[in-house]
Amino acid sequence: MRKFFVSFPAELLKGVARVAGLRVLGVLIGYGFVLVVARLFGASALGQYQLTLQIIATCCLLSALGFDQLTLKYAARLNVSAFGKITLWKMLKQWGGLAAVTAIVSSLVLAYFSSDIAIFFFKDIESKKYILFASVLVPFQVLTSLSCELFRGIGLISLSEYLRSIHVRVVNLSVLGGLIFWGGKDVDYVLQSFVVASFSAFVLVVFVIWREFGREPVSKEEGAAVANQEGLTLKESLSQSLPMYQSTILIFASTQALVYFLAYFENPAEVAKYNVSLQIANLASFIFASVVTVSAPMYARDFAESRDKLKASIKDSSRMIFWASGSASLAIGLLSYPLLLVFGAEFASAWPVLVILAAANFMNAFTGDPGNLLDMTGGHSIRKNIMMVSAFLTVLIAYFSIQSFGMIGVAIA
């Protein structure tokens, strides 16, 4: 076992260990929150909450315009000198401003159609208030998401993962517990606590960015040098970000968007059962995601420095993904029923869904991380074309299989 671990580079091992630890803690806190909501309010309330978060995530994805991946790519490349960091900051202000404007437009559209969305997906006009909550949060969530990629690129990977996996979940659970203690069992508290948690994450992000990039030039010479620094123009930025953006949308269409199909054909309770199954299945991929979190900026850096270093990084990350994710997927598939039974008998009925999702993750363990590799090394257009075919087939299968098999059809797709 020691020989196995020694074969991996220290940078990858230490980074993955930190990220995996934070992800495991975040997953446990997230399961605690889901368990509290499922036990106190039932599957329907949990489904409404998860659908609202899905809508927020969708609007954030559409508003980011691919600048999240572009931020990661150039943060990893430019964070090697003081002037490089200044150039990065000039581009970030441009990208963040454009993404913020798009997010505000998304918020307004979401608020305008809130009644229609509530009836179409929630099957209840009273759920309009959840859509309005979501519309307020979208711009803040978009900027927080871009900041997480920035922190990841400049080496603050633990902070990035803390913001993704822990902060919002801890505050969400804590505030919900306080509201229930003082005000009783009001289902609206579930989403209200998430609003508080999201704003607190945004405040933390603003503080860190001010600390990292708030320094002004200290001399006339440095000021002149900074003024002459050139980054990507807006046209050059969009030529790279838009293919990444298209790939992200296509991945979304192949995965998360299927939940909307399920909500349309079924009900929020079925959505909750599927999402809980998906969260458990994702236990197998948390090592996958942890490796990707560390390896993607390494791909960008090594591609610019040495092709041999890039090959070594690909080989090391792929081996780690295979052994960790593959083993965990097998275990989850075998223990699917008792794992779901923890959340209640109505959730345990979804065990076939969990078996299928675990099998999918096992197959993913063989492929490594070609998507991020292509994005970080200039192959973003190739990835977009591959995902276009994949998304078309997945959505087509999903549309027909969900009508016949319900949430099992989502897993099949």
PDB file of C-alpha atoms in Angstrom, residues 4 7-9 12-13 16 287-296 298-299 302 309-325 364-370 372-373:
ATOM      1  CA  PHE A   4       1.278   2.352  -4.252  1.00  0.00           C
ATOM      2  CA  SER A   7       4.222   6.191  -6.853  1.00  0.00           C
ATOM      3  CA  PHE A   8       2.114   9.376  -7.018  1.00  0.00           C
ATOM      4  CA  PRO A   9       3.697  12.880  -6.960  1.00  0.00           C
ATOM      5  CA  LEU A  12      -1.183  15.504  -6.390  1.00  0.00           C
ATOM      6  CA  LEU A  13      -1.372  13.385  -3.236  1.00  0.00           C
ATOM      7  CA  VAL A  16      -6.243  15.377  -3.314  1.00  0.00           C
ATOM      8  CA  ILE A 287     -12.249  11.153  -5.155  1.00  0.00           C
ATOM      9  CA  PHE A 288     -12.753  11.630  -8.904  1.00  0.00           C
ATOM     10  CA  ALA A 289     -13.868  15.207  -8.294  1.00  0.00           C
ATOM     11  CA  SER A 290     -11.072  15.775  -5.775  1.00  0.00           C
ATOM     12  CA  VAL A 291      -8.451  14.625  -8.265  1.00  0.00           C
ATOM     13  CA  VAL A 292      -9.990  16.809 -10.983  1.00  0.00           C
ATOM     14  CA  THR A 293      -9.966  19.826  -8.651  1.00  0.00           C
ATOM     15  CA  VAL A 294      -6.208  19.467  -8.228  1.00  0.00           C
ATOM     16  CA  SER A 295      -5.255  18.143 -11.670  1.00  0.00           C
ATOM     17  CA  ALA A 296      -7.080  20.638 -13.940  1.00  0.00           C
ATOM     18  CA  MET A 298      -1.869  21.254 -13.240  1.00  0.00           C
ATOM     19  CA  TYR A 299      -2.875  20.407 -16.826  1.00  0.00           C
ATOM     20  CA  ASP A 302       2.175  21.698 -17.417  1.00  0.00           C
ATOM     21  CA  LYS A 309       5.166  16.814 -17.359  1.00  0.00           C
ATOM     22  CA  LEU A 310       1.654  16.943 -18.815  1.00  0.00           C
ATOM     23  CA  LYS A 311       1.780  13.246 -19.765  1.00  0.00           C
ATOM     24  CA  ALA A 312       2.936  12.347 -16.261  1.00  0.00           C
ATOM     25  CA  SER A 313       0.124  14.383 -14.669  1.00  0.00           C
ATOM     26  CA  ILE A 314      -2.477  12.696 -16.877  1.00  0.00           C
ATOM     27  CA  LYS A 315      -1.176   9.224 -16.057  1.00  0.00           C
ATOM     28  CA  ASP A 316      -1.001   9.834 -12.287  1.00  0.00           C
ATOM     29  CA  SER A 317      -4.450  11.433 -12.016  1.00  0.00           C
ATOM     30  CA  SER A 318      -6.090   8.729 -14.160  1.00  0.00           C
ATOM     31  CA  ARG A 319      -4.636   5.891 -12.058  1.00  0.00           C
ATOM     32  CA  MET A 320      -5.827   7.523  -8.852  1.00  0.00           C
ATOM     33  CA  ILE A 321      -9.325   8.046 -10.275  1.00  0.00           C
ATOM     34  CA  PHE A 322      -9.582   4.437 -11.425  1.00  0.00           C
ATOM     35  CA  TRP A 323      -8.615   2.741  -8.166  1.00  0.00           C
ATOM     36  CA  ALA A 324     -10.511   5.051  -5.815  1.00  0.00           C
ATOM     37  CA  SER A 325     -13.735   5.658  -7.752  1.00  0.00           C
ATOM     38  CA  ASN A 364     -16.475   6.566 -15.532  1.00  0.00           C
ATOM     39  CA  ALA A 365     -13.547   5.386 -13.435  1.00  0.00           C
ATOM     40  CA  PHE A 366     -11.995   3.916 -16.601  1.00  0.00           C
ATOM     41  CA  THR A 367     -11.975   7.190 -18.545  1.00  0.00           C
ATOM     42  CA  GLY A 368     -10.047   9.604 -16.327  1.00  0.00           C
ATOM     43  CA  ASP A 369     -10.762  13.299 -16.942  1.00  0.00           C
ATOM     44  CA  PRO A 370     -10.576  13.988 -20.690  1.00  0.00           C
ATOM     45  CA  ASN A 372     -10.909  19.171 -18.337  1.00  0.00           C
ATOM     46  CA  LEU A 373      -7.763  18.011 -20.156  1.00  0.00           C
TER      47      LEU A 373
END
